[in-house]
XYZ file of C-alpha atoms in Angstrom:
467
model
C -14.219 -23.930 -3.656
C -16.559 -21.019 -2.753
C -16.611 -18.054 -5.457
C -17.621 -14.716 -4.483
C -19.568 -11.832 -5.867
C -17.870 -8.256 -5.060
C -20.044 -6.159 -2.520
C -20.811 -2.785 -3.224
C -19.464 -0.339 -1.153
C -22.077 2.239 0.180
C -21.476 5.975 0.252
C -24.040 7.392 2.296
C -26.785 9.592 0.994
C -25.995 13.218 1.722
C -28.594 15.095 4.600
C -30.909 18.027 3.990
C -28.249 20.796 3.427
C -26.292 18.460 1.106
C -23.486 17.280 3.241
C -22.672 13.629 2.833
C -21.453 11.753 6.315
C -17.926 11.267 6.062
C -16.988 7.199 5.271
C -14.107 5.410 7.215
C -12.554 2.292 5.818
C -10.751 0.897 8.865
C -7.672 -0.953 8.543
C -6.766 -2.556 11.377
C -6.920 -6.366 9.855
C -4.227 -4.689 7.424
C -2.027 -1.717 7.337
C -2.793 -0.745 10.908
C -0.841 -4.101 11.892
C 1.412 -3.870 8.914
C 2.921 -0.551 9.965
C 2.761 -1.574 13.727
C 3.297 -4.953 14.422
C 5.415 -5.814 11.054
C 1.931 -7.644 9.564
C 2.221 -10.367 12.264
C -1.463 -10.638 13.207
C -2.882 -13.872 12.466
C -6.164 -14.969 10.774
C -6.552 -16.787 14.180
C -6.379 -13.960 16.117
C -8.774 -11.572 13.732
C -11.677 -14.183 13.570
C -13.032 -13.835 16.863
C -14.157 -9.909 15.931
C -14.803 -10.327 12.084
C -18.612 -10.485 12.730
C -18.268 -7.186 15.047
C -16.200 -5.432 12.698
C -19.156 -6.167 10.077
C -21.393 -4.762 12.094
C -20.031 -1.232 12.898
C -21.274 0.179 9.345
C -17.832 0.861 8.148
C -17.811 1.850 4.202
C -15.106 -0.905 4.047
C -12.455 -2.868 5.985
C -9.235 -3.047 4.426
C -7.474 -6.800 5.257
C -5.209 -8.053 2.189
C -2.622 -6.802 -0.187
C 0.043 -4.564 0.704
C 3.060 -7.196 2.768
C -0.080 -9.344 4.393
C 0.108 -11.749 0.930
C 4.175 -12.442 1.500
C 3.834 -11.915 5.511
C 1.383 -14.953 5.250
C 3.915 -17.206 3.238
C 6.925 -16.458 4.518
C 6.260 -15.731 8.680
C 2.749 -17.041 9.473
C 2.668 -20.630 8.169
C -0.990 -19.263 6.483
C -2.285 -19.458 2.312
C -3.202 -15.826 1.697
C -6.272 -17.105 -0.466
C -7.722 -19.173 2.352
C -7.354 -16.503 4.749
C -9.433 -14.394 2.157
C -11.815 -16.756 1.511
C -12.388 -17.491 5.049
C -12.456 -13.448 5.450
C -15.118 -13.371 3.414
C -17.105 -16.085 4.366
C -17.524 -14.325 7.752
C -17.744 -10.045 6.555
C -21.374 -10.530 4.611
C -22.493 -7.028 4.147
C -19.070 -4.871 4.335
C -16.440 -5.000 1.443
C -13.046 -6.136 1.942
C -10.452 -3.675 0.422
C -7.184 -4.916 -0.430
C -3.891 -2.258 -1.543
C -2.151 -3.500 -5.384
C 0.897 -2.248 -6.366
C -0.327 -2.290 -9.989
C 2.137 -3.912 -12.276
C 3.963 -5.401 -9.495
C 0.431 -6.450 -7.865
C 2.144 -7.581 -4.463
C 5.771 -8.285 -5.061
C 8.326 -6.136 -6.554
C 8.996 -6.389 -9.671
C 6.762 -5.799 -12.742
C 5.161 -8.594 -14.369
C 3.322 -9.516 -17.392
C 0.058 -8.535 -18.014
C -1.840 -12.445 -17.871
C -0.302 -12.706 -14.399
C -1.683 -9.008 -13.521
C -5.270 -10.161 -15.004
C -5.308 -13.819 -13.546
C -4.210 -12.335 -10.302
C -7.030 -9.666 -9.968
C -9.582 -12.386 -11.219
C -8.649 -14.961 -8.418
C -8.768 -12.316 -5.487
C -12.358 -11.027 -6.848
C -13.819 -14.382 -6.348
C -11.975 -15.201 -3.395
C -13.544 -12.120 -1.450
C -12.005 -8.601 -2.888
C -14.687 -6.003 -3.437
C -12.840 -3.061 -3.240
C -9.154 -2.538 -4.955
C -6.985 0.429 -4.460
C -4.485 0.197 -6.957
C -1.233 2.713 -6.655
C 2.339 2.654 -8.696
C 5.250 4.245 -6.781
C 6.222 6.783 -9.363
C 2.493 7.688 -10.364
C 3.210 6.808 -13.632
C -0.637 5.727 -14.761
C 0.771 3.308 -17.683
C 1.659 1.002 -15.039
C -1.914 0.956 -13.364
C -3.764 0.312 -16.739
C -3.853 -3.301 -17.186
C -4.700 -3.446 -13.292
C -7.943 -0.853 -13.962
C -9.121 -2.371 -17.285
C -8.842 -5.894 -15.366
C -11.035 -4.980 -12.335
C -13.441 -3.393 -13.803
C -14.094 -6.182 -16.005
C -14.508 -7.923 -12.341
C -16.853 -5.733 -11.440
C -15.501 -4.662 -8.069
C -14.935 -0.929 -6.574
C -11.628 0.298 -8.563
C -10.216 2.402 -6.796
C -7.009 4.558 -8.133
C -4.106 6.129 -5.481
C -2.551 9.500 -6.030
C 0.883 8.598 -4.077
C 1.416 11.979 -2.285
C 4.651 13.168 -1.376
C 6.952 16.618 -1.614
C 9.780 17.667 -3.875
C 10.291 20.679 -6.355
C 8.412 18.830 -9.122
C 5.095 17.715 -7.356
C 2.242 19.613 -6.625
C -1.170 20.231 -6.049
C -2.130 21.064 -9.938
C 0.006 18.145 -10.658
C -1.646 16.067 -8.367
C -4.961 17.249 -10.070
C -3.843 16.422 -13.611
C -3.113 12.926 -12.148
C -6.590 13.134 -11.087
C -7.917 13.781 -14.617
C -6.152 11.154 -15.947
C -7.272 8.493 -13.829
C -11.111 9.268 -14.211
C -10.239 9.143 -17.655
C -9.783 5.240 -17.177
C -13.195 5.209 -15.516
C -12.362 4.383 -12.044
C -14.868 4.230 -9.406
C -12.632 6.963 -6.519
C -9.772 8.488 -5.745
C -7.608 8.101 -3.000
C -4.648 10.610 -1.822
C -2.715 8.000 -0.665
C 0.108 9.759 1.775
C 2.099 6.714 3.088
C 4.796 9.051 5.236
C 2.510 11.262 6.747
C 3.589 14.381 4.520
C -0.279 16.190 4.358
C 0.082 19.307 5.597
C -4.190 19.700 6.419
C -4.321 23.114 5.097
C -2.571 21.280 1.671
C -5.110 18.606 2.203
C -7.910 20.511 1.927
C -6.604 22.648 -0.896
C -5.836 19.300 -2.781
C -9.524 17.849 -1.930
C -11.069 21.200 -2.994
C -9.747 21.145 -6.432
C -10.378 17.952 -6.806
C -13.677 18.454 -6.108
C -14.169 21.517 -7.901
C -12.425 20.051 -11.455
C -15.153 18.753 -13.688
C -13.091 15.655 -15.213
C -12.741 14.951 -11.277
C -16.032 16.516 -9.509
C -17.812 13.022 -9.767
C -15.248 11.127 -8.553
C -15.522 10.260 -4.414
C -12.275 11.332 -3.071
C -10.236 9.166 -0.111
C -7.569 10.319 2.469
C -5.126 7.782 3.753
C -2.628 9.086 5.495
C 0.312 8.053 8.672
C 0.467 9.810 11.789
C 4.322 9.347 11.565
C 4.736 13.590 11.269
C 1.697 13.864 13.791
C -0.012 15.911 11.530
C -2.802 12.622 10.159
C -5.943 13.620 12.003
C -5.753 17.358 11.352
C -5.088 16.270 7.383
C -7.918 14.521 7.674
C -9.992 17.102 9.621
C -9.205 19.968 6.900
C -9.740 17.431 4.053
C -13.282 16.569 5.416
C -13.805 20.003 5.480
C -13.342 20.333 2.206
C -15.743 17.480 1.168
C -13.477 14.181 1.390
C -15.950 11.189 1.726
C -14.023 9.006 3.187
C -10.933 8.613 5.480
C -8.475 5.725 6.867
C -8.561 5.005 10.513
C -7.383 2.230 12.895
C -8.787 0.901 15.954
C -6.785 2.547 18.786
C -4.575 -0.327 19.610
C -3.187 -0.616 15.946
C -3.254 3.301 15.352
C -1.101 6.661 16.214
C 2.814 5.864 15.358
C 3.422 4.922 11.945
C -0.150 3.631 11.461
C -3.443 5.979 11.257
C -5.263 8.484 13.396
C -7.366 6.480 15.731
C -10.990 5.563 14.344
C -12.774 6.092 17.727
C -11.179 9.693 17.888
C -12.291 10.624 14.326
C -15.959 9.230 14.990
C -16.168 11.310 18.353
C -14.764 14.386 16.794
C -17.806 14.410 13.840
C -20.382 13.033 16.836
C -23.168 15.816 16.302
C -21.392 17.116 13.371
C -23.304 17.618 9.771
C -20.520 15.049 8.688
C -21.347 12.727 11.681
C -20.031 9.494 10.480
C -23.082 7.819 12.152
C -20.445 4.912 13.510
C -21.007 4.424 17.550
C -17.828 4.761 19.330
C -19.282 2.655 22.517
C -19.753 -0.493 19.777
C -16.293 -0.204 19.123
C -14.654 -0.328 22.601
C -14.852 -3.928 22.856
C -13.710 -4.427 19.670
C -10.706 -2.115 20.472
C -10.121 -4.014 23.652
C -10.198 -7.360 22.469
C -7.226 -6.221 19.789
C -5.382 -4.723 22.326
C -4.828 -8.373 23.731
C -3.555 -9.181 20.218
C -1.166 -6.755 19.832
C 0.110 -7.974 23.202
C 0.445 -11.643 22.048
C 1.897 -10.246 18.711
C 4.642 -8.477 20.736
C 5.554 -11.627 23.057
C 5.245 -13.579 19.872
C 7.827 -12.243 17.422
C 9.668 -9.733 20.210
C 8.395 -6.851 19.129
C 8.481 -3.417 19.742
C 5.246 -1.772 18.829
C 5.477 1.792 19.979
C 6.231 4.077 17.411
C 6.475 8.246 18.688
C 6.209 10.850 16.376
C 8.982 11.736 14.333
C 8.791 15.462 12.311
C 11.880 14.786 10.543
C 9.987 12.524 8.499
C 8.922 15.419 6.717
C 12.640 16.126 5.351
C 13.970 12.257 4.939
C 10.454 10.984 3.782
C 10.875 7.887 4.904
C 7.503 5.563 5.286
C 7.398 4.341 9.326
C 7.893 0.760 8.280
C 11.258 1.442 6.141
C 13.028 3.159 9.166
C 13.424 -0.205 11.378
C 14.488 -2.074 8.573
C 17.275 -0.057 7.144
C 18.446 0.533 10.505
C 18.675 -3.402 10.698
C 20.612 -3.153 7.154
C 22.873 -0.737 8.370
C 23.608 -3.243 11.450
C 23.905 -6.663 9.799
C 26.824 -4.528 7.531
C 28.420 -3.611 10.596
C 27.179 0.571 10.234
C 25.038 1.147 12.769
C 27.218 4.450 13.796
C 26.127 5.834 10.183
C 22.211 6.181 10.732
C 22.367 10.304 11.302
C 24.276 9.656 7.709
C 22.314 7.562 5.805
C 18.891 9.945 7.041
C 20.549 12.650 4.941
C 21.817 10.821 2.225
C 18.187 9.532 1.511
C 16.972 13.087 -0.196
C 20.210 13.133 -1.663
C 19.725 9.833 -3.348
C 16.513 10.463 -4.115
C 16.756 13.705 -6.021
C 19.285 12.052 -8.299
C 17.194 9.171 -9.033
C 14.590 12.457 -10.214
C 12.397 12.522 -6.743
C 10.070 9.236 -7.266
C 7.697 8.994 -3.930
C 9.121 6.648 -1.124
C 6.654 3.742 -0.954
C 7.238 0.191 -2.083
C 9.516 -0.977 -4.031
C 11.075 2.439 -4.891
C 11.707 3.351 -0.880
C 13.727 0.016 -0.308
C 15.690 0.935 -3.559
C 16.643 4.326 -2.950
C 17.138 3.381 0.962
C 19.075 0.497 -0.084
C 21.475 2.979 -2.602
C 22.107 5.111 0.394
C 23.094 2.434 2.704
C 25.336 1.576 0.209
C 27.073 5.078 0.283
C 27.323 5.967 3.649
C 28.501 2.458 4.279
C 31.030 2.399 1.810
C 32.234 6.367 2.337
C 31.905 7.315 -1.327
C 28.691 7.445 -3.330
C 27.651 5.514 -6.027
C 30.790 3.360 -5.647
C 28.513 0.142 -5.840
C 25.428 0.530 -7.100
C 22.603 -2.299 -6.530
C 21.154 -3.834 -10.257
C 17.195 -2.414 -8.389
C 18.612 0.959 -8.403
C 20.493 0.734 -11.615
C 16.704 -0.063 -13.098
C 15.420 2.296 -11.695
C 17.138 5.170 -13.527
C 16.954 3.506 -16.839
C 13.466 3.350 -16.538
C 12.215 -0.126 -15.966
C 9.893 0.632 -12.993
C 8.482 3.414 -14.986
C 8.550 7.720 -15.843
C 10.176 9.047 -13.083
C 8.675 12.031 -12.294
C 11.772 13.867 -12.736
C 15.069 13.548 -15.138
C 17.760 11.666 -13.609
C 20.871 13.526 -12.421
C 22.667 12.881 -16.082
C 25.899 13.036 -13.839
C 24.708 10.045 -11.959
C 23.474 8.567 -14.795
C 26.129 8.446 -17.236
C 28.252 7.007 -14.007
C 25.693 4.086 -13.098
C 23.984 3.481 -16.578
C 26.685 4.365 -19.010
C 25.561 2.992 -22.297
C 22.395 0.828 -21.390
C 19.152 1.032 -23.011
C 16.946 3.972 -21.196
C 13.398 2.604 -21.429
C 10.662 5.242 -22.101
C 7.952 2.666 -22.861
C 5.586 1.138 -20.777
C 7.904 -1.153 -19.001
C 5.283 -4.472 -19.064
C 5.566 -4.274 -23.197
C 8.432 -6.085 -22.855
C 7.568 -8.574 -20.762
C 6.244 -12.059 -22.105
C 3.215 -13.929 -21.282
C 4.387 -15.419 -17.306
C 1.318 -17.981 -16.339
C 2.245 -20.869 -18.411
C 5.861 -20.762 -17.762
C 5.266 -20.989 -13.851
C 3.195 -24.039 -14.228
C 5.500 -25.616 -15.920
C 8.488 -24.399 -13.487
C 5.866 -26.019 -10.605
C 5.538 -28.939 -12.496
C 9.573 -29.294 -12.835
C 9.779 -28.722 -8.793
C 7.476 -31.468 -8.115
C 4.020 -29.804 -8.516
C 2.586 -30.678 -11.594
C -1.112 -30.562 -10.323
C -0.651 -27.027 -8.393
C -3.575 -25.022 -7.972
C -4.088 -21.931 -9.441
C -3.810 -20.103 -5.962
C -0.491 -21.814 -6.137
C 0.432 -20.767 -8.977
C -0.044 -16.997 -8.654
C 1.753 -17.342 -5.263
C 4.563 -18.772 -6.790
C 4.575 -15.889 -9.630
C 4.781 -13.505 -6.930
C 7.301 -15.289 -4.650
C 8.942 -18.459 -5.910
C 11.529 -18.816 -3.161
C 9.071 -18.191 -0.387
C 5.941 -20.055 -1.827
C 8.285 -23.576 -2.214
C 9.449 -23.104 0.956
C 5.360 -22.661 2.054
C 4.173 -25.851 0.207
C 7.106 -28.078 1.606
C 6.115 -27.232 4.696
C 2.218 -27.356 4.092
């Protein structure tokens, strides 16, 4: 089985007054379809344009991690390894970049630290050369095994402020988050705004300190942002401005909505520019085109509805693009569809008592599913889910705020609150699932195997039966 060296990812040298051209890692092969097309594009139908996509000069293309590991099990029929390995095989000279949810890597719940290590090791030499590691609360405990592990792996590490807004976060904090993160010796920084909350006069106030801090001035700093608010490409704009090196773009087809700003529109907008990205917007027009025919198939395919318009309101409710359809379909299969309006202001509600952690996975399906719950059920907290009920004790991690003690005492009475690191108390996890695999008829499973039944035991059995 082929084992692969990481590539380095190139930041371009700067030009005669300084000025570096600004980087875009496109994402089209991953979050661009993931916050479109519900990650339903196909290894299949990304193959034909892999060797273009190589070609365009891109600083890296982003095309595993995030819901493409599970969307592979459980929709596509596909192994996520051999669709990374086969990935790789065919993008020589650009790095693939893949999005870990640190100590939950790609499923949802924490797990022990030889499954975090074993996991980063495998996707290294399977193809990863660039890994953007984030943790829903920002609490950097939970990201530590995942840094020490890939840098040991030599590949780009690459650590996510999770932006969002509430009383308690802000640009100094955002900073400090900064500091501690190049403390760990990571390679960049990336502002990673999965609602489309940058306001681009905040963005480039954020990427100016950054950039001006010395425990942060040597870091490169990213912008990824959604164009759910429709406020992405002027984020990104302000943010290159104030010396962001690289940004997060899709190809047209898979971009606007709930996905990125466009990447032909942010090349053409720095074309003559002393930030010129030096991409050519012609080479990607085919490539565009030929993924517009995807999404097309994708839509027939799996009856989807692509089109996603803006929506300001995001910036109240906070709500990442790809949450909204599926708690609308929670609210139907329970028989509430009348109580959407509701269950859009009971979000913030829920949210501030559960002390204002940002809205990306898991902690948006946990605090969308707790609000469900109480508009559905007319009085809050009534029933409260065992995720949620976690949550405020701790187990995910530091919230960044104190729990509404009211709210507490009611869900949590007398349980243990857990201000450690919440991995310490999980035991070594690798040898127990080979021997579970072995018990279910699998007693020679490969290590790919393996890890995908550590991440998703129900789903992964259900894969190799039908493999």
């Amino acid at each position: 089985m082929a084992s692969f060296a990481p590539i380095k990812p190139v930041y371009k040298e700067a030009n005669a007054k300084g000025v570096r051209p600004l980087g875009i890692m496109e994402t089209v092969l991953r979050d661009g379809h993931q916050s479109l097309a519900a990650t339903r594009m196909r290894f299949e139908q990304m193959e034909p344009m892999l060797e273009a996509l190589n070609d365009v000069g891109y600083w890296a293309l982003e095309g595993w991690g995030g819901a493409t590991f599970d969307s592979c099990l459980r929709f596509l029929g596909e192994d996520p390894w051999e669709r990374l390995r086969n990935m790789r095989k065919r993008l020589s000279k650009t790095p693939i970049s893949m999005l870990l949810r640190g100590q939950n890597i790609l499923g949802y719940n924490h797990y022990a630290d030889d499954v975090v290590e074993t996991f980063i090791n495998r996707m290294v030499e399977s193809g990863i050369s660039v890994i953007r590691a984030f943790d829903a609360l920002n609490d950097v405990r939970n990201l530590e095994t995942s840094i020490r592990a890939a840098k040991k792996t030599g590949a780009h590490v690459q650590a996510s402020i999770v932006y969002t807004l509430s009383p308690f976060h802000t640009n100094e904090g955002f900073v400090k988050l900064g500091e501690e993160f190049a403390a760990h010796e990571v390679d960049s920084l990336v502002i990673k705004d999965m609602s489309g909350l940058l306001a681009p006069y905040t963005a480039y106030d954020l990427v100016s300190r950054l950039k001006a801090n010395p425990k942060t001035a040597h870091l490169p700093v990213h912008i990824h942002s959604h164009y759910t608010s429709g406020m992405a490409s002027m984020a990104y704009l302000k943010a290159a401005e104030a010396g962001a090196d690289v940004v997060d773009c899709a190809l047209s087809p898979f971009a606007l909505g709930t996905s990125q700003p466009a990447t032909e529109a942010l090349v053409a907008t720095f074309e003559g520019h002393e930030r010129d990205t030096g991409l050519s917007k012609e080479q990607l027009y085919p490539i565009a085109d030929y993924f517009r025919d995807v999404k097309i198939k994708i839509e027939e395919e799996f009856k989807l509805d692509t089109a996603f318009d803006v929506d300001a309101k995001v910036l109240t409710y906070q709500i990442p693009g790809g949450m909204l359809s599926n708690l609308r379909s929670q609210l139907a299969q329970q028989g509430w569809s009348d109580k959407y309006a509701e269950l859009l202001e009971e979000m913030p509600r829920v949210r501030a008592d559960a002390g204002y952690p940002p809205l990306v996975t898991p902690t948006s399906q946990i605090v969308g599913s707790m609000a469900a719950m109480n508009v559905g059920l007319g009085e809050r907290y009534s029933m409260v889910p065992i995720e949620f009920r976690d949550l405020c004790r701790g187990l995910y991690g530091r919230t960044p705020h104190p729990v509404n003690p009211e709210v507490a005492k009611a869900i949590i009475g007398d349980a243990e609150i857990i201000t450690e690191r919440p991995a310490n108390r999980i035991k070594p996890q690798m040898d127990m699932m080979r021997h579970e695999l072995a018990e279910k008829g699998y007693p020679d499973a490969s290590l790919d195997d393996v890890l995908s039944y550590a991440l998703f035991p129900q789903v992964a059995l259900e894969f190799f039966a039908k493999r």
